[in-house]
Amino acid sequence: MNIGMLLNGSYPADIRVRKEAETLVEHHAVFILCKRGADEKEYEVVNGVQVLRKIEYRSVAHEGIMDVLASLSFTHPFFKEQLPYFIQENQIDVLHVHDLPLAKTAFLAAKKYHLKTVLDLHENYPAALMTWFSWRKNPIIRLKNKLFFGYKRWSNYESRIIKKFTFVIAVVDEMKQRLIEQHQLSSKNIVVVPNSEKKEFSRNFAVETPNYFDNLQDRFIISYVGGFGPHRGLHTAILAMRTVVKAIPNALLVLVGPANSDVRKHLQDLIVENKLENFVQIRGKAPFSAVVNIMKSSAVNCIPHISNEHTESAVPHKFYQILLSGKPLLVSDCAPMKRLVSNYDMGTYFESENPMSFADAIFQIHSEYEVALEKAHRGHDLALNGNLNWESTSKNLVYLYNNLLN
């Protein structure tokens, strides 16, 4: 079977898409139509996956303009133009589209060429739109988002378009349930494929590297690695440090990741206002090798997401990566993360957006650190030898494709 994937992003940079493509190419031919970045080849074979980078934007502003044009009719001009060639030249049997924005574009092409379709929902996109832009201050950006990227508009579109696909992929059981309850999508048309990590990822933690916090070895490091968007709950972790340092004076919260100027200023102002400059550090985006080192060099790795419609429908990749680090994990009580942590007793959770609850959880981990390590080791074993790894959870994806044309 020839599978055609559509990705309005970079490949192989997208972790989820890469894992899916590399798994499917063991059984089928996989072609990816995606955007082309600077210095990237137009055509390349990456671990057996044929990558066609035919979508080109002149700048970030140009890409933003195309996003707006695409949102008017929910049809992307560049992908619409390229799809006939992509489908015919590669004799595509199934179109697999990654996320909601390209769904209608893919469906119309699939309908014309009588192809099966798979819509891979990486997240609750309508809810994500509300979250992503809530801290943006630029009036032009705020107006653009209000006019073209409103929650109700995209939720109505989601409800219409998902029913046209042969199958829909959800990242967690909670997202599957949302699609059933909110849009009355049949459960038999939904397949759950989590963001779990490959077993081989554990090798990164086995590499001998200096402690990332070598100059801070006297500190109790609580780290967060990832995006700095409003839904990440970093403000909760920052505010919690006011209480944490009273009982754990050597505690240090380290936030590592990319952030736009609005978000970074918001968080930095929060640190200064609460006189936490000696107890909270904001660091920029780190290379992959450093991310792994940060996780294994920390006393606690936290994912303090706020609980909203967006975060209640996903579990981030770093959740499973932290499991493989073997270090204690602290998460907010967003339903999917709380379910996993509780069911497997492999971490600690706190009440979302409650700084005191975050602080209490840190006190518990700190005072019973051996217990916290036992939970972490249990999570590590499940992610390496149990059913919380990609080798186990991707079986749903393989089964779907092995039976799709039937």
Coordinates of C-alpha atoms in Angstrom, one line a residue:
M1 CA 0.0 0.0 0.0
N2 CA 1.2 3.5 -0.8
I3 CA 0.5 5.9 2.0
G4 CA 0.5 9.7 1.4
M5 CA 1.0 11.9 4.4
L6 CA 0.3 15.6 4.4
L7 CA 2.2 17.7 6.9
N8 CA 2.2 21.5 7.0
G9 CA 5.4 21.4 9.0
S10 CA 8.9 20.1 8.7
Y11 CA 10.0 16.5 8.4
P12 CA 11.7 14.7 10.1
A13 CA 11.5 17.4 12.8
D14 CA 8.0 16.5 13.9
I15 CA 8.4 13.7 16.4
R16 CA 5.0 12.1 16.2
V17 CA 4.9 12.1 12.4
R18 CA 8.4 10.7 12.2
K19 CA 7.5 7.8 14.5
E20 CA 4.4 7.0 12.6
A21 CA 6.0 7.2 9.2
E22 CA 9.0 5.1 10.2
T23 CA 6.7 2.4 11.7
L24 CA 4.5 2.3 8.7
V25 CA 7.3 2.1 6.2
E26 CA 8.2 -1.3 7.6
H27 CA 5.0 -2.6 6.1
H28 CA 4.1 -0.1 3.3
A29 CA 5.5 2.6 1.1
V30 CA 5.3 6.0 2.8
F31 CA 5.4 9.4 1.0
I32 CA 5.3 12.7 2.9
L33 CA 4.2 16.0 1.3
C34 CA 5.5 18.8 3.6
K35 CA 7.0 22.2 3.7
R36 CA 10.6 23.0 2.7
G37 CA 12.8 24.9 5.1
A38 CA 16.0 26.7 4.3
D39 CA 18.8 24.4 3.2
E40 CA 16.5 21.4 3.0
K41 CA 16.4 19.1 -0.1
E42 CA 13.2 19.1 -2.1
Y43 CA 13.3 15.3 -2.3
E44 CA 15.0 13.0 0.3
V45 CA 14.6 9.5 1.6
V46 CA 14.9 9.5 5.4
N47 CA 15.0 6.0 7.0
G48 CA 13.0 4.6 4.1
V49 CA 10.4 7.4 4.1
Q50 CA 10.2 9.4 0.9
V51 CA 10.0 13.1 1.7
L52 CA 8.7 15.6 -0.9
R53 CA 9.2 19.1 0.4
K54 CA 7.1 20.9 -2.2
I55 CA 5.4 23.5 0.0
E56 CA 7.6 26.7 0.3
Y57 CA 7.0 29.9 2.1
R58 CA 9.1 33.0 1.5
S59 CA 9.0 34.1 5.1
V60 CA 7.2 33.6 8.4
A61 CA 4.9 36.5 7.4
H62 CA 4.2 34.8 4.1
E63 CA 3.3 31.5 5.9
G64 CA 1.0 33.5 8.2
I65 CA -0.8 35.1 5.2
M66 CA -1.3 31.6 3.6
D67 CA -2.7 30.3 6.9
V68 CA -5.3 33.1 6.8
L69 CA -6.1 32.4 3.2
A70 CA -6.5 28.7 3.9
S71 CA -8.8 29.4 6.9
L72 CA -11.3 31.3 4.7
S73 CA -12.4 28.1 2.9
F74 CA -10.5 25.6 5.1
T75 CA -8.6 24.7 1.9
H76 CA -4.8 25.3 1.6
P77 CA -3.9 26.7 -1.8
F78 CA -0.4 25.3 -1.9
F79 CA -1.4 21.8 -0.9
K80 CA -4.4 21.8 -3.2
E81 CA -2.1 22.7 -6.1
Q82 CA 0.4 19.9 -5.3
L83 CA -1.9 17.1 -4.3
P84 CA -2.9 15.9 -7.9
Y85 CA 0.8 15.4 -8.8
F86 CA 1.6 13.9 -5.4
I87 CA -1.3 11.4 -5.6
Q88 CA -0.8 10.3 -9.3
E89 CA 3.0 10.2 -9.4
N90 CA 3.3 8.1 -6.3
Q91 CA 0.2 6.0 -6.9
I92 CA -1.2 6.9 -3.4
D93 CA -3.8 4.6 -2.0
V94 CA -4.5 6.3 1.3
L95 CA -4.2 10.0 2.3
H96 CA -3.1 10.4 5.9
V97 CA -3.4 14.1 7.0
H98 CA -1.8 15.4 10.1
D99 CA -4.1 17.7 12.1
L100 CA -7.2 19.7 11.4
P101 CA -6.1 22.6 9.1
L102 CA -5.3 20.4 6.1
A103 CA -8.3 18.1 6.6
K104 CA -10.7 19.5 4.0
T105 CA -7.9 19.9 1.4
A106 CA -7.0 16.2 1.9
F107 CA -10.6 15.0 1.8
L108 CA -11.5 16.8 -1.4
A109 CA -8.4 15.4 -3.2
A110 CA -9.2 11.9 -1.8
K111 CA -12.7 12.1 -3.0
K112 CA -11.6 13.0 -6.5
Y113 CA -9.2 10.1 -6.7
H114 CA -11.3 7.6 -4.7
L115 CA -8.8 7.2 -1.9
K116 CA -9.2 6.0 1.7
T117 CA -8.6 8.7 4.3
V118 CA -7.1 9.0 7.8
L119 CA -7.2 12.2 9.9
D120 CA -4.6 12.2 12.6
L121 CA -5.6 14.7 15.3
H122 CA -2.5 15.6 17.2
E123 CA -4.5 17.7 19.6
N124 CA -7.9 19.4 20.2
Y125 CA -7.1 22.1 17.6
P126 CA -10.1 24.4 18.2
A127 CA -9.4 24.5 22.0
A128 CA -5.7 25.0 21.2
L129 CA -6.4 28.1 19.2
M130 CA -8.0 29.7 22.3
T131 CA -5.0 28.8 24.4
W132 CA -2.1 29.7 22.1
F133 CA -3.1 33.3 21.5
S134 CA -4.4 34.3 25.0
W135 CA -1.2 36.1 26.0
R136 CA -0.5 37.7 22.6
K137 CA -0.5 41.5 22.8
N138 CA 0.0 42.6 19.2
P139 CA -3.3 44.1 18.2
I140 CA -3.0 43.0 14.6
I141 CA -2.4 39.4 15.6
R142 CA -5.3 39.5 18.1
L143 CA -7.6 40.8 15.3
K144 CA -6.5 38.2 12.9
N145 CA -7.1 35.4 15.4
K146 CA -10.5 36.8 16.3
L147 CA -11.6 36.9 12.7
F148 CA -10.2 33.7 11.3
F149 CA -9.2 31.4 14.2
G150 CA -12.1 31.6 16.6
Y151 CA -13.0 28.5 18.7
K152 CA -16.6 28.2 17.6
R153 CA -15.7 28.5 13.9
W154 CA -13.1 25.8 14.1
S155 CA -15.1 23.5 16.3
N156 CA -18.0 23.6 13.9
Y157 CA -15.6 22.8 11.1
E158 CA -14.1 19.9 13.0
S159 CA -17.6 18.5 13.7
R160 CA -18.4 18.6 9.9
I161 CA -15.1 17.3 8.5
I162 CA -14.1 14.5 10.8
K163 CA -17.2 12.5 9.8
K164 CA -16.0 12.4 6.2
F165 CA -12.9 10.5 7.0
T166 CA -12.5 6.7 6.9
F167 CA -10.7 6.7 10.2
V168 CA -9.7 9.3 12.8
I169 CA -6.7 8.9 15.0
A170 CA -6.8 10.3 18.6
V171 CA -3.8 10.6 20.9
V172 CA -5.5 9.6 24.1
D173 CA -8.7 7.8 25.3
E174 CA -10.0 11.2 26.6
M175 CA -9.8 12.7 23.1
K176 CA -11.6 9.7 21.6
Q177 CA -14.4 10.2 24.2
R178 CA -14.5 13.9 23.4
L179 CA -15.0 13.2 19.7
I180 CA -17.8 10.7 20.5
E181 CA -19.6 13.0 22.9
Q182 CA -19.0 16.4 21.3
H183 CA -19.4 15.4 17.6
Q184 CA -21.2 12.1 17.8
L185 CA -18.4 10.4 15.8
S186 CA -18.7 6.6 15.9
S187 CA -16.2 4.9 18.2
K188 CA -15.5 2.2 15.5
N189 CA -14.0 5.0 13.3
I190 CA -11.5 6.2 16.0
V191 CA -8.1 4.6 16.7
V192 CA -6.0 5.7 19.7
V193 CA -2.3 6.1 19.0
P194 CA -0.5 7.8 22.0
N195 CA 2.6 10.0 21.9
S196 CA 4.6 7.2 23.6
E197 CA 8.3 7.0 23.1
K198 CA 10.4 4.3 21.4
K199 CA 12.4 2.0 23.7
E200 CA 15.6 3.1 22.0
F201 CA 15.1 6.6 23.4
S202 CA 16.4 5.2 26.7
R203 CA 19.9 4.9 25.2
N204 CA 20.1 8.7 25.3
F205 CA 20.0 8.5 29.1
A206 CA 22.7 5.9 29.2
V207 CA 25.3 8.1 27.6
E208 CA 27.8 9.4 30.2
T209 CA 27.5 13.2 30.3
P210 CA 28.4 15.8 32.9
N211 CA 25.6 16.9 35.2
Y212 CA 23.7 19.6 33.4
F213 CA 23.5 21.6 36.6
D214 CA 27.1 20.9 37.6
N215 CA 27.5 24.4 39.0
L216 CA 24.3 24.0 41.0
Q217 CA 24.8 20.7 42.7
D218 CA 23.8 22.1 46.1
R219 CA 20.3 22.9 44.7
F220 CA 17.2 20.8 44.6
I221 CA 16.4 21.2 40.9
I222 CA 12.8 21.2 39.7
S223 CA 12.9 21.4 35.9
Y224 CA 10.4 22.0 33.1
V225 CA 11.4 21.5 29.5
G226 CA 9.1 22.4 26.6
G227 CA 7.1 25.2 25.1
F228 CA 6.2 28.3 27.2
G229 CA 2.6 28.8 26.0
P230 CA -0.2 29.9 28.3
H231 CA -1.6 26.4 28.8
R232 CA 1.8 25.1 30.1
G233 CA 0.9 26.2 33.7
L234 CA 4.4 27.7 34.3
H235 CA 2.9 30.6 36.2
T236 CA 1.6 28.0 38.8
A237 CA 5.0 26.5 39.2
I238 CA 6.6 29.9 39.6
L239 CA 4.0 31.1 42.2
A240 CA 4.4 27.8 44.1
M241 CA 8.1 28.6 44.7
R242 CA 7.1 31.3 47.2
T243 CA 6.0 28.5 49.5
V244 CA 8.5 25.8 48.4
V245 CA 11.6 27.8 49.3
K246 CA 10.4 28.4 52.8
A247 CA 10.8 24.7 53.6
I248 CA 13.4 23.8 50.9
P249 CA 15.7 26.8 50.8
N250 CA 17.9 25.3 48.2
A251 CA 15.1 24.6 45.7
L252 CA 15.5 26.0 42.2
L253 CA 12.9 25.9 39.4
V254 CA 14.5 25.9 36.0
L255 CA 12.3 26.6 32.9
V256 CA 13.9 25.6 29.6
G257 CA 12.4 26.1 26.2
P258 CA 11.4 28.5 23.4
A259 CA 9.2 31.5 24.2
N260 CA 7.9 34.5 22.2
S261 CA 8.6 37.9 23.7
D262 CA 5.1 38.3 25.2
V263 CA 5.2 35.0 27.1
R264 CA 8.7 35.4 28.3
K265 CA 8.1 38.9 29.6
H266 CA 4.9 37.7 31.4
L267 CA 6.8 35.0 33.2
Q268 CA 9.8 37.2 34.0
D269 CA 7.6 39.9 35.4
L270 CA 6.0 37.3 37.6
I271 CA 9.4 36.2 38.9
V272 CA 10.4 39.7 39.7
E273 CA 7.1 40.7 41.3
N274 CA 7.4 37.8 43.7
K275 CA 11.1 38.3 44.4
L276 CA 12.0 34.9 43.1
E277 CA 15.0 35.8 41.1
N278 CA 17.2 33.4 43.1
F279 CA 14.8 30.6 43.0
V280 CA 13.5 30.5 39.4
Q281 CA 15.6 30.6 36.2
I282 CA 14.3 31.0 32.7
R283 CA 16.6 29.5 30.0
G284 CA 16.2 29.6 26.3
K285 CA 15.6 26.7 23.9
A286 CA 18.1 23.9 24.4
P287 CA 19.4 21.3 21.9
F288 CA 18.1 17.8 22.1
S289 CA 21.2 16.4 23.8
A290 CA 20.8 19.0 26.5
V291 CA 17.1 18.2 27.0
V292 CA 17.9 14.6 27.8
N293 CA 20.7 15.7 30.2
I294 CA 18.4 18.2 31.9
M295 CA 15.8 15.5 32.6
K296 CA 18.3 13.0 34.1
S297 CA 20.2 15.8 36.0
S298 CA 17.0 17.1 37.8
A299 CA 15.6 16.1 41.1
V300 CA 12.1 16.4 39.8
N301 CA 10.7 16.9 36.2
C302 CA 7.4 18.7 36.1
I303 CA 4.6 19.1 33.6
P304 CA 2.3 21.7 35.2
H305 CA -0.2 22.1 32.5
I306 CA -3.4 24.0 33.3
S307 CA -6.6 22.0 32.9
N308 CA -8.7 23.1 30.0
E309 CA -10.3 21.6 26.9
H310 CA -7.0 21.5 25.1
T311 CA -4.8 19.8 27.7
E312 CA -7.6 17.4 28.7
S313 CA -7.2 15.7 25.3
A314 CA -3.5 15.0 25.0
V315 CA -0.4 13.7 26.8
P316 CA 2.9 15.4 25.6
H317 CA 5.9 13.5 24.3
K318 CA 8.0 14.6 27.2
F319 CA 5.8 12.7 29.6
Y320 CA 7.0 9.4 28.2
Q321 CA 10.6 10.8 27.8
I322 CA 10.7 11.7 31.5
L323 CA 9.6 8.1 32.3
L324 CA 12.6 6.8 30.5
S325 CA 14.9 9.2 32.5
G326 CA 14.1 7.3 35.7
K327 CA 13.7 10.6 37.6
P328 CA 10.6 11.6 39.6
L329 CA 7.7 13.0 37.6
L330 CA 5.2 15.7 38.8
V331 CA 2.2 16.5 36.7
S332 CA -1.0 18.5 37.0
D333 CA -4.3 16.7 37.3
C334 CA -5.2 17.0 33.6
A335 CA -7.2 13.8 33.1
P336 CA -4.9 11.8 30.8
M337 CA -1.8 12.5 32.8
K338 CA -3.5 11.9 36.1
R339 CA -5.0 8.7 34.8
L340 CA -1.6 7.3 33.8
V341 CA 0.2 8.4 36.9
S342 CA -2.5 7.1 39.2
N343 CA -3.2 3.8 37.4
Y344 CA 0.5 2.8 37.3
D345 CA 1.6 4.6 40.5
M346 CA 4.6 6.0 38.7
G347 CA 4.6 9.7 39.7
T348 CA 2.8 12.5 41.6
Y349 CA 0.1 14.9 40.6
F350 CA -1.2 18.2 41.9
E351 CA -4.3 20.3 41.4
S352 CA -4.0 22.3 38.2
E353 CA -3.4 26.1 38.7
N354 CA -3.1 25.6 42.5
P355 CA 0.4 26.8 43.6
M356 CA -0.1 25.5 47.1
S357 CA -1.0 22.0 45.8
F358 CA 2.1 22.1 43.6
A359 CA 4.2 23.1 46.6
D360 CA 2.7 20.3 48.8
A361 CA 3.6 17.8 46.0
I362 CA 7.2 19.0 46.0
F363 CA 7.3 18.7 49.8
Q364 CA 6.1 15.1 49.6
I365 CA 8.6 14.2 46.9
H366 CA 11.5 15.9 48.8
S367 CA 10.7 14.4 52.1
E368 CA 10.1 10.9 50.7
Y369 CA 12.6 10.9 47.9
E370 CA 13.3 7.2 47.9
V371 CA 9.6 6.6 47.5
A372 CA 9.5 9.0 44.6
L373 CA 12.4 7.2 43.0
E374 CA 10.6 3.9 43.4
K375 CA 7.7 5.3 41.4
A376 CA 10.1 6.7 38.8
H377 CA 11.7 3.3 38.4
R378 CA 8.2 1.7 38.0
G379 CA 7.5 4.2 35.2
H380 CA 10.9 3.5 33.6
D381 CA 10.2 -0.2 33.6
L382 CA 6.7 0.3 32.0
A383 CA 8.1 2.6 29.4
L384 CA 11.0 0.3 28.6
N385 CA 9.6 -3.2 29.1
G386 CA 5.8 -2.7 29.6
N387 CA 3.1 -1.3 27.5
L388 CA 3.9 2.4 27.7
N389 CA 6.3 2.5 24.7
W390 CA 5.9 3.1 21.0
E391 CA 6.6 -0.5 20.1
S392 CA 3.4 -1.4 22.1
T393 CA 1.1 1.5 21.4
S394 CA 1.9 1.7 17.7
K395 CA 0.3 -1.7 17.1
N396 CA -3.0 0.1 16.8
L397 CA -1.6 2.1 13.9
V398 CA -0.1 -0.9 12.1
Y399 CA -3.3 -2.9 12.5
L400 CA -5.4 0.0 11.1
Y401 CA -3.3 0.1 7.9
N402 CA -2.9 -3.6 7.5
N403 CA -6.7 -3.8 7.3
L404 CA -7.6 -0.4 5.8
L405 CA -8.2 -1.5 2.2
N406 CA -10.4 -4.3 3.4

